[in-house]
Amino acid sequence: MIYPLMGGYGIYILFSLPALLLGFWAQWKIRAAIQRYSRVRTFSGLSGAQIARRILDGNGLYDVAVEQVRGWLSDHYDPTHRTLRLSPEVYQGNSLVAAGVAAHEVGHALQDQDAYLPLRIRTAMVPVVQLGSWLGPIIFIFGLLLASAFGDRLAWGGVTLFAATAMFAFVTLPVELDASRRARKWLTEMGMVHQQELEGVNSVLNAASLTYLAAAIQAVSTLLYYAFLLMGRRRN
């Protein structure tokens, strides 16, 4: 049996190492893309804020505000307040990175406008995931410590709660990929990025997609690790 031979740490490495390596590679890719293309100015010279405003207005989303917020890569769309929040580098910048990131976040606003199903599912899952991502592992650990009193029921409850995190990560994938697709479409159709500039935009958006894929694989790896530990205890 693998469990008694390898021990808990060995099993954790077995399950987590591929996802961790992919995560490190994805982070390296996105940092390299940002470092390279943040120095390449778009032919249009438009800032991220101007690009966002033009795409929003072009789709009738006049009520969606565009604001600057602190923090590196803090860019996001807030569907509750219908506000696009961009980091200073994106809000003020006129690089290929600023163009791609701003248009990508506008893509989420367009998804909201279209009632895009994966986005609605992800938004509905947020409260459960915020709870399950930290409470699930705690319940799992306490379940292992108190197994003599409760059996494995408490630990499996923690696993079930954490499973929402893995589901959320996979629901996020189509949401982010679709936002990038919309970004490319509107950047080119509205003439804010020329065809030859798309290589840089694609490099940034594709690297960002890798980080979401790595997060999803990491969440599933952790979930499988928890389940394997419990099943190994039962066999023993």
PDB file of C-alpha atoms in Angstrom:
ATOM      1  CA  MET A   1       0.000   0.000   0.000  1.00  0.00           C
ATOM      2  CA  ILE A   2       1.281   3.478  -0.915  1.00  0.00           C
ATOM      3  CA  TYR A   3      -0.028   5.283   2.166  1.00  0.00           C
ATOM      4  CA  PRO A   4       2.027   3.611   4.906  1.00  0.00           C
ATOM      5  CA  LEU A   5       5.133   3.445   2.730  1.00  0.00           C
ATOM      6  CA  MET A   6       5.241   7.080   1.690  1.00  0.00           C
ATOM      7  CA  GLY A   7       3.619   8.825   4.645  1.00  0.00           C
ATOM      8  CA  GLY A   8       1.465  11.950   4.567  1.00  0.00           C
ATOM      9  CA  TYR A   9       4.160  14.270   3.208  1.00  0.00           C
ATOM     10  CA  GLY A  10       5.047  11.906   0.388  1.00  0.00           C
ATOM     11  CA  ILE A  11       1.417  11.621  -0.661  1.00  0.00           C
ATOM     12  CA  TYR A  12       0.990  15.398  -0.552  1.00  0.00           C
ATOM     13  CA  ILE A  13       3.994  15.848  -2.847  1.00  0.00           C
ATOM     14  CA  LEU A  14       2.666  13.126  -5.155  1.00  0.00           C
ATOM     15  CA  PHE A  15      -0.665  14.904  -5.548  1.00  0.00           C
ATOM     16  CA  SER A  16       0.503  18.531  -5.429  1.00  0.00           C
ATOM     17  CA  LEU A  17       3.829  18.655  -7.285  1.00  0.00           C
ATOM     18  CA  PRO A  18       2.441  18.705 -10.867  1.00  0.00           C
ATOM     19  CA  ALA A  19       0.005  21.499  -9.997  1.00  0.00           C
ATOM     20  CA  LEU A  20       2.680  23.455  -8.132  1.00  0.00           C
ATOM     21  CA  LEU A  21       5.077  23.201 -11.065  1.00  0.00           C
ATOM     22  CA  LEU A  22       2.358  24.322 -13.468  1.00  0.00           C
ATOM     23  CA  GLY A  23       1.548  27.210 -11.123  1.00  0.00           C
ATOM     24  CA  PHE A  24       5.182  28.351 -10.992  1.00  0.00           C
ATOM     25  CA  TRP A  25       5.442  28.093 -14.776  1.00  0.00           C
ATOM     26  CA  ALA A  26       2.201  30.061 -15.244  1.00  0.00           C
ATOM     27  CA  GLN A  27       3.412  32.798 -12.886  1.00  0.00           C
ATOM     28  CA  TRP A  28       6.707  32.992 -14.759  1.00  0.00           C
ATOM     29  CA  LYS A  29       4.881  33.208 -18.094  1.00  0.00           C
ATOM     30  CA  ILE A  30       2.597  36.022 -17.037  1.00  0.00           C
ATOM     31  CA  ARG A  31       5.388  38.002 -15.376  1.00  0.00           C
ATOM     32  CA  ALA A  32       7.556  37.608 -18.481  1.00  0.00           C
ATOM     33  CA  ALA A  33       4.685  38.686 -20.762  1.00  0.00           C
ATOM     34  CA  ILE A  34       3.883  41.701 -18.598  1.00  0.00           C
ATOM     35  CA  GLN A  35       7.524  42.716 -18.344  1.00  0.00           C
ATOM     36  CA  ARG A  36       7.941  42.505 -22.119  1.00  0.00           C
ATOM     37  CA  TYR A  37       4.715  44.050 -23.363  1.00  0.00           C
ATOM     38  CA  SER A  38       4.238  46.699 -20.687  1.00  0.00           C
ATOM     39  CA  ARG A  39       7.027  48.543 -22.525  1.00  0.00           C
ATOM     40  CA  VAL A  40       5.282  48.286 -25.916  1.00  0.00           C
ATOM     41  CA  ARG A  41       2.921  51.182 -26.534  1.00  0.00           C
ATOM     42  CA  THR A  42      -0.203  50.623 -28.628  1.00  0.00           C
ATOM     43  CA  PHE A  43      -0.418  52.384 -31.979  1.00  0.00           C
ATOM     44  CA  SER A  44      -3.652  54.086 -30.863  1.00  0.00           C
ATOM     45  CA  GLY A  45      -1.976  55.501 -27.733  1.00  0.00           C
ATOM     46  CA  LEU A  46      -5.185  54.996 -25.739  1.00  0.00           C
ATOM     47  CA  SER A  47      -4.958  54.329 -22.002  1.00  0.00           C
ATOM     48  CA  GLY A  48      -6.585  51.307 -20.414  1.00  0.00           C
ATOM     49  CA  ALA A  49      -9.296  53.541 -18.974  1.00  0.00           C
ATOM     50  CA  GLN A  50     -10.055  55.035 -22.395  1.00  0.00           C
ATOM     51  CA  ILE A  51     -10.184  51.607 -24.009  1.00  0.00           C
ATOM     52  CA  ALA A  52     -12.526  50.319 -21.319  1.00  0.00           C
ATOM     53  CA  ARG A  53     -14.807  53.335 -21.640  1.00  0.00           C
ATOM     54  CA  ARG A  54     -15.014  53.059 -25.420  1.00  0.00           C
ATOM     55  CA  ILE A  55     -15.898  49.356 -25.400  1.00  0.00           C
ATOM     56  CA  LEU A  56     -18.454  49.839 -22.627  1.00  0.00           C
ATOM     57  CA  ASP A  57     -20.106  52.775 -24.402  1.00  0.00           C
ATOM     58  CA  GLY A  58     -19.999  50.905 -27.711  1.00  0.00           C
ATOM     59  CA  ASN A  59     -22.119  48.196 -26.089  1.00  0.00           C
ATOM     60  CA  GLY A  60     -24.537  50.566 -24.361  1.00  0.00           C
ATOM     61  CA  LEU A  61     -23.034  50.084 -20.893  1.00  0.00           C
ATOM     62  CA  TYR A  62     -22.966  53.788 -20.033  1.00  0.00           C
ATOM     63  CA  ASP A  63     -23.879  53.047 -16.420  1.00  0.00           C
ATOM     64  CA  VAL A  64     -20.795  50.917 -15.756  1.00  0.00           C
ATOM     65  CA  ALA A  65     -18.200  53.098 -14.033  1.00  0.00           C
ATOM     66  CA  VAL A  66     -14.447  52.815 -14.612  1.00  0.00           C
ATOM     67  CA  GLU A  67     -12.342  53.497 -11.518  1.00  0.00           C
ATOM     68  CA  GLN A  68      -8.688  53.349 -10.558  1.00  0.00           C
ATOM     69  CA  VAL A  69      -7.747  51.217  -7.549  1.00  0.00           C
ATOM     70  CA  ARG A  70      -4.491  50.496  -5.783  1.00  0.00           C
ATOM     71  CA  GLY A  71      -2.545  47.291  -6.171  1.00  0.00           C
ATOM     72  CA  TRP A  72      -0.615  45.505  -8.893  1.00  0.00           C
ATOM     73  CA  LEU A  73      -2.890  43.316 -11.044  1.00  0.00           C
ATOM     74  CA  SER A  74      -5.862  44.278  -8.868  1.00  0.00           C
ATOM     75  CA  ASP A  75      -8.027  44.715 -11.978  1.00  0.00           C
ATOM     76  CA  HIS A  76     -11.539  43.291 -11.759  1.00  0.00           C
ATOM     77  CA  TYR A  77     -15.183  43.858 -12.611  1.00  0.00           C
ATOM     78  CA  ASP A  78     -17.599  44.244  -9.713  1.00  0.00           C
ATOM     79  CA  PRO A  79     -21.044  43.045 -10.878  1.00  0.00           C
ATOM     80  CA  THR A  80     -22.721  44.125  -7.636  1.00  0.00           C
ATOM     81  CA  HIS A  81     -21.814  47.793  -8.080  1.00  0.00           C
ATOM     82  CA  ARG A  82     -21.445  47.587 -11.873  1.00  0.00           C
ATOM     83  CA  THR A  83     -17.974  49.051 -11.684  1.00  0.00           C
ATOM     84  CA  LEU A  84     -14.775  48.273 -13.544  1.00  0.00           C
ATOM     85  CA  ARG A  85     -11.765  48.718 -11.264  1.00  0.00           C
ATOM     86  CA  LEU A  86      -8.346  48.984 -12.868  1.00  0.00           C
ATOM     87  CA  SER A  87      -4.876  49.126 -11.333  1.00  0.00           C
ATOM     88  CA  PRO A  88      -2.843  52.325 -11.946  1.00  0.00           C
ATOM     89  CA  GLU A  89      -0.628  50.568 -14.511  1.00  0.00           C
ATOM     90  CA  VAL A  90      -3.682  49.573 -16.534  1.00  0.00           C
ATOM     91  CA  TYR A  91      -5.893  52.615 -15.905  1.00  0.00           C
ATOM     92  CA  GLN A  92      -3.222  55.131 -16.918  1.00  0.00           C
ATOM     93  CA  GLY A  93      -1.027  52.950 -19.144  1.00  0.00           C
ATOM     94  CA  ASN A  94      -1.145  52.831 -22.924  1.00  0.00           C
ATOM     95  CA  SER A  95       0.783  49.589 -23.378  1.00  0.00           C
ATOM     96  CA  LEU A  96      -0.333  46.301 -24.918  1.00  0.00           C
ATOM     97  CA  VAL A  97      -0.650  44.946 -21.373  1.00  0.00           C
ATOM     98  CA  ALA A  98      -2.970  47.798 -20.359  1.00  0.00           C
ATOM     99  CA  ALA A  99      -5.062  47.316 -23.490  1.00  0.00           C
ATOM    100  CA  GLY A 100      -5.408  43.559 -23.022  1.00  0.00           C
ATOM    101  CA  VAL A 101      -6.170  43.637 -19.309  1.00  0.00           C
ATOM    102  CA  ALA A 102      -8.658  46.514 -19.578  1.00  0.00           C
ATOM    103  CA  ALA A 103     -10.506  44.866 -22.465  1.00  0.00           C
ATOM    104  CA  HIS A 104     -10.515  41.527 -20.618  1.00  0.00           C
ATOM    105  CA  GLU A 105     -12.199  43.079 -17.580  1.00  0.00           C
ATOM    106  CA  VAL A 106     -14.718  44.778 -19.857  1.00  0.00           C
ATOM    107  CA  GLY A 107     -15.386  41.293 -21.175  1.00  0.00           C
ATOM    108  CA  HIS A 108     -16.776  40.404 -17.752  1.00  0.00           C
ATOM    109  CA  ALA A 109     -19.101  43.413 -17.873  1.00  0.00           C
ATOM    110  CA  LEU A 110     -20.316  42.216 -21.282  1.00  0.00           C
ATOM    111  CA  GLN A 111     -20.892  38.757 -19.821  1.00  0.00           C
ATOM    112  CA  ASP A 112     -22.958  40.366 -17.078  1.00  0.00           C
ATOM    113  CA  GLN A 113     -24.967  42.238 -19.699  1.00  0.00           C
ATOM    114  CA  ASP A 114     -25.626  38.987 -21.594  1.00  0.00           C
ATOM    115  CA  ALA A 115     -26.466  37.042 -18.404  1.00  0.00           C
ATOM    116  CA  TYR A 116     -23.660  34.658 -19.323  1.00  0.00           C
ATOM    117  CA  LEU A 117     -24.487  31.456 -17.423  1.00  0.00           C
ATOM    118  CA  PRO A 118     -20.984  30.477 -16.193  1.00  0.00           C
ATOM    119  CA  LEU A 119     -20.514  33.998 -14.769  1.00  0.00           C
ATOM    120  CA  ARG A 120     -23.859  33.809 -12.973  1.00  0.00           C
ATOM    121  CA  ILE A 121     -22.924  30.414 -11.529  1.00  0.00           C
ATOM    122  CA  ARG A 122     -19.525  31.693 -10.396  1.00  0.00           C
ATOM    123  CA  THR A 123     -21.032  34.787  -8.789  1.00  0.00           C
ATOM    124  CA  ALA A 124     -23.596  32.657  -6.937  1.00  0.00           C
ATOM    125  CA  MET A 125     -20.829  30.365  -5.659  1.00  0.00           C
ATOM    126  CA  VAL A 126     -18.676  33.146  -4.184  1.00  0.00           C
ATOM    127  CA  PRO A 127     -20.177  33.111  -0.632  1.00  0.00           C
ATOM    128  CA  VAL A 128     -19.880  29.315  -0.372  1.00  0.00           C
ATOM    129  CA  VAL A 129     -16.317  29.333  -1.718  1.00  0.00           C
ATOM    130  CA  GLN A 130     -15.223  32.112   0.635  1.00  0.00           C
ATOM    131  CA  LEU A 131     -16.411  29.920   3.499  1.00  0.00           C
ATOM    132  CA  GLY A 132     -15.317  26.545   2.172  1.00  0.00           C
ATOM    133  CA  SER A 133     -11.798  27.541   1.101  1.00  0.00           C
ATOM    134  CA  TRP A 134     -10.684  28.138   4.698  1.00  0.00           C
ATOM    135  CA  LEU A 135     -13.294  26.327   6.796  1.00  0.00           C
ATOM    136  CA  GLY A 136     -13.192  23.074   4.796  1.00  0.00           C
ATOM    137  CA  PRO A 137      -9.514  22.266   5.605  1.00  0.00           C
ATOM    138  CA  ILE A 138     -10.064  23.191   9.275  1.00  0.00           C
ATOM    139  CA  ILE A 139     -13.043  20.851   9.582  1.00  0.00           C
ATOM    140  CA  PHE A 140     -11.058  18.165   7.765  1.00  0.00           C
ATOM    141  CA  ILE A 141      -8.145  18.406  10.218  1.00  0.00           C
ATOM    142  CA  PHE A 142     -10.432  18.393  13.249  1.00  0.00           C
ATOM    143  CA  GLY A 143     -12.248  15.441  11.724  1.00  0.00           C
ATOM    144  CA  LEU A 144      -8.988  13.502  11.559  1.00  0.00           C
ATOM    145  CA  LEU A 145      -8.103  14.409  15.157  1.00  0.00           C
ATOM    146  CA  LEU A 146     -11.561  13.496  16.457  1.00  0.00           C
ATOM    147  CA  ALA A 147     -12.040  10.403  14.314  1.00  0.00           C
ATOM    148  CA  SER A 148     -12.334   8.189  17.390  1.00  0.00           C
ATOM    149  CA  ALA A 149     -15.428  10.115  18.465  1.00  0.00           C
ATOM    150  CA  PHE A 150     -17.073  10.973  15.144  1.00  0.00           C
ATOM    151  CA  GLY A 151     -15.595   8.454  12.747  1.00  0.00           C
ATOM    152  CA  ASP A 152     -14.813   9.929   9.344  1.00  0.00           C
ATOM    153  CA  ARG A 153     -18.081  11.836   9.026  1.00  0.00           C
ATOM    154  CA  LEU A 154     -16.693  15.179  10.203  1.00  0.00           C
ATOM    155  CA  ALA A 155     -13.599  14.901   7.994  1.00  0.00           C
ATOM    156  CA  TRP A 156     -15.725  14.033   4.957  1.00  0.00           C
ATOM    157  CA  GLY A 157     -17.836  17.093   5.737  1.00  0.00           C
ATOM    158  CA  GLY A 158     -14.701  19.222   5.451  1.00  0.00           C
ATOM    159  CA  VAL A 159     -13.822  17.553   2.152  1.00  0.00           C
ATOM    160  CA  THR A 160     -17.316  18.229   0.813  1.00  0.00           C
ATOM    161  CA  LEU A 161     -17.118  21.874   1.835  1.00  0.00           C
ATOM    162  CA  PHE A 162     -13.698  22.285   0.233  1.00  0.00           C
ATOM    163  CA  ALA A 163     -15.013  20.640  -2.950  1.00  0.00           C
ATOM    164  CA  ALA A 164     -16.863  23.880  -3.667  1.00  0.00           C
ATOM    165  CA  THR A 165     -13.466  25.547  -4.102  1.00  0.00           C
ATOM    166  CA  ALA A 166     -12.472  23.051  -6.784  1.00  0.00           C
ATOM    167  CA  MET A 167     -15.803  23.469  -8.548  1.00  0.00           C
ATOM    168  CA  PHE A 168     -15.412  27.254  -8.423  1.00  0.00           C
ATOM    169  CA  ALA A 169     -11.949  27.045  -9.968  1.00  0.00           C
ATOM    170  CA  PHE A 170     -13.259  25.018 -12.908  1.00  0.00           C
ATOM    171  CA  VAL A 171     -16.294  27.271 -13.413  1.00  0.00           C
ATOM    172  CA  THR A 172     -13.841  30.185 -13.538  1.00  0.00           C
ATOM    173  CA  LEU A 173     -12.023  28.739 -16.575  1.00  0.00           C
ATOM    174  CA  PRO A 174     -14.767  29.275 -19.200  1.00  0.00           C
ATOM    175  CA  VAL A 175     -15.575  32.675 -17.667  1.00  0.00           C
ATOM    176  CA  GLU A 176     -11.996  33.898 -18.086  1.00  0.00           C
ATOM    177  CA  LEU A 177     -11.488  32.348 -21.522  1.00  0.00           C
ATOM    178  CA  ASP A 178     -14.699  33.908 -22.816  1.00  0.00           C
ATOM    179  CA  ALA A 179     -13.730  37.329 -21.390  1.00  0.00           C
ATOM    180  CA  SER A 180     -10.423  37.124 -23.271  1.00  0.00           C
ATOM    181  CA  ARG A 181     -12.240  36.149 -26.470  1.00  0.00           C
ATOM    182  CA  ARG A 182     -14.495  39.186 -26.134  1.00  0.00           C
ATOM    183  CA  ALA A 183     -11.463  41.378 -25.411  1.00  0.00           C
ATOM    184  CA  ARG A 184      -9.724  40.356 -28.644  1.00  0.00           C
ATOM    185  CA  LYS A 185     -12.915  40.842 -30.638  1.00  0.00           C
ATOM    186  CA  TRP A 186     -13.623  44.387 -29.501  1.00  0.00           C
ATOM    187  CA  LEU A 187     -10.027  45.565 -29.503  1.00  0.00           C
ATOM    188  CA  THR A 188      -9.706  44.685 -33.185  1.00  0.00           C
ATOM    189  CA  GLU A 189     -13.230  45.575 -34.331  1.00  0.00           C
ATOM    190  CA  MET A 190     -12.999  49.043 -32.774  1.00  0.00           C
ATOM    191  CA  GLY A 191      -9.502  49.594 -34.172  1.00  0.00           C
ATOM    192  CA  MET A 192      -7.860  50.157 -30.790  1.00  0.00           C
ATOM    193  CA  VAL A 193      -5.276  47.432 -31.412  1.00  0.00           C
ATOM    194  CA  HIS A 194      -3.884  46.627 -34.840  1.00  0.00           C
ATOM    195  CA  GLN A 195      -3.691  43.053 -36.069  1.00  0.00           C
ATOM    196  CA  GLN A 196       0.095  42.944 -35.667  1.00  0.00           C
ATOM    197  CA  GLU A 197      -0.251  44.025 -32.040  1.00  0.00           C
ATOM    198  CA  LEU A 198      -2.462  41.068 -31.191  1.00  0.00           C
ATOM    199  CA  GLU A 199       0.563  38.833 -30.595  1.00  0.00           C
ATOM    200  CA  GLY A 200       1.467  40.843 -27.513  1.00  0.00           C
ATOM    201  CA  VAL A 201      -2.119  41.018 -26.277  1.00  0.00           C
ATOM    202  CA  ASN A 202      -2.533  37.276 -26.791  1.00  0.00           C
ATOM    203  CA  SER A 203       0.679  36.539 -24.896  1.00  0.00           C
ATOM    204  CA  VAL A 204      -0.621  38.399 -21.848  1.00  0.00           C
ATOM    205  CA  LEU A 205      -4.132  36.949 -21.973  1.00  0.00           C
ATOM    206  CA  ASN A 206      -2.950  33.372 -22.630  1.00  0.00           C
ATOM    207  CA  ALA A 207      -0.456  33.554 -19.767  1.00  0.00           C
ATOM    208  CA  ALA A 208      -3.229  34.785 -17.466  1.00  0.00           C
ATOM    209  CA  SER A 209      -5.394  31.835 -18.546  1.00  0.00           C
ATOM    210  CA  LEU A 210      -2.621  29.450 -17.485  1.00  0.00           C
ATOM    211  CA  THR A 211      -2.785  30.802 -13.934  1.00  0.00           C
ATOM    212  CA  TYR A 212      -6.492  29.956 -13.743  1.00  0.00           C
ATOM    213  CA  LEU A 213      -5.831  26.463 -15.094  1.00  0.00           C
ATOM    214  CA  ALA A 214      -3.080  25.959 -12.509  1.00  0.00           C
ATOM    215  CA  ALA A 215      -5.412  27.109  -9.724  1.00  0.00           C
ATOM    216  CA  ALA A 216      -8.082  24.639 -10.845  1.00  0.00           C
ATOM    217  CA  ILE A 217      -5.624  21.724 -10.970  1.00  0.00           C
ATOM    218  CA  GLN A 218      -4.202  22.688  -7.581  1.00  0.00           C
ATOM    219  CA  ALA A 219      -7.686  22.740  -6.019  1.00  0.00           C
ATOM    220  CA  VAL A 220      -8.521  19.308  -7.439  1.00  0.00           C
ATOM    221  CA  SER A 221      -5.133  17.932  -6.331  1.00  0.00           C
ATOM    222  CA  THR A 222      -5.765  19.090  -2.762  1.00  0.00           C
ATOM    223  CA  LEU A 223      -9.257  17.612  -2.836  1.00  0.00           C
ATOM    224  CA  LEU A 224      -7.930  14.257  -4.042  1.00  0.00           C
ATOM    225  CA  TYR A 225      -5.220  14.342  -1.381  1.00  0.00           C
ATOM    226  CA  TYR A 226      -7.836  14.791   1.375  1.00  0.00           C
ATOM    227  CA  ALA A 227      -9.965  11.974  -0.037  1.00  0.00           C
ATOM    228  CA  PHE A 228      -6.964   9.655  -0.410  1.00  0.00           C
ATOM    229  CA  LEU A 229      -5.948  10.227   3.216  1.00  0.00           C
ATOM    230  CA  LEU A 230      -9.417   9.353   4.445  1.00  0.00           C
ATOM    231  CA  MET A 231      -9.693   6.256   2.293  1.00  0.00           C
ATOM    232  CA  GLY A 232      -6.203   5.199   3.400  1.00  0.00           C
ATOM    233  CA  ARG A 233      -7.225   5.509   7.048  1.00  0.00           C
ATOM    234  CA  ARG A 234     -10.301   3.398   6.407  1.00  0.00           C
ATOM    235  CA  ARG A 235      -8.220   0.654   4.736  1.00  0.00           C
ATOM    236  CA  ASN A 236      -5.833   0.678   7.689  1.00  0.00           C
TER     237      ASN A 236
END
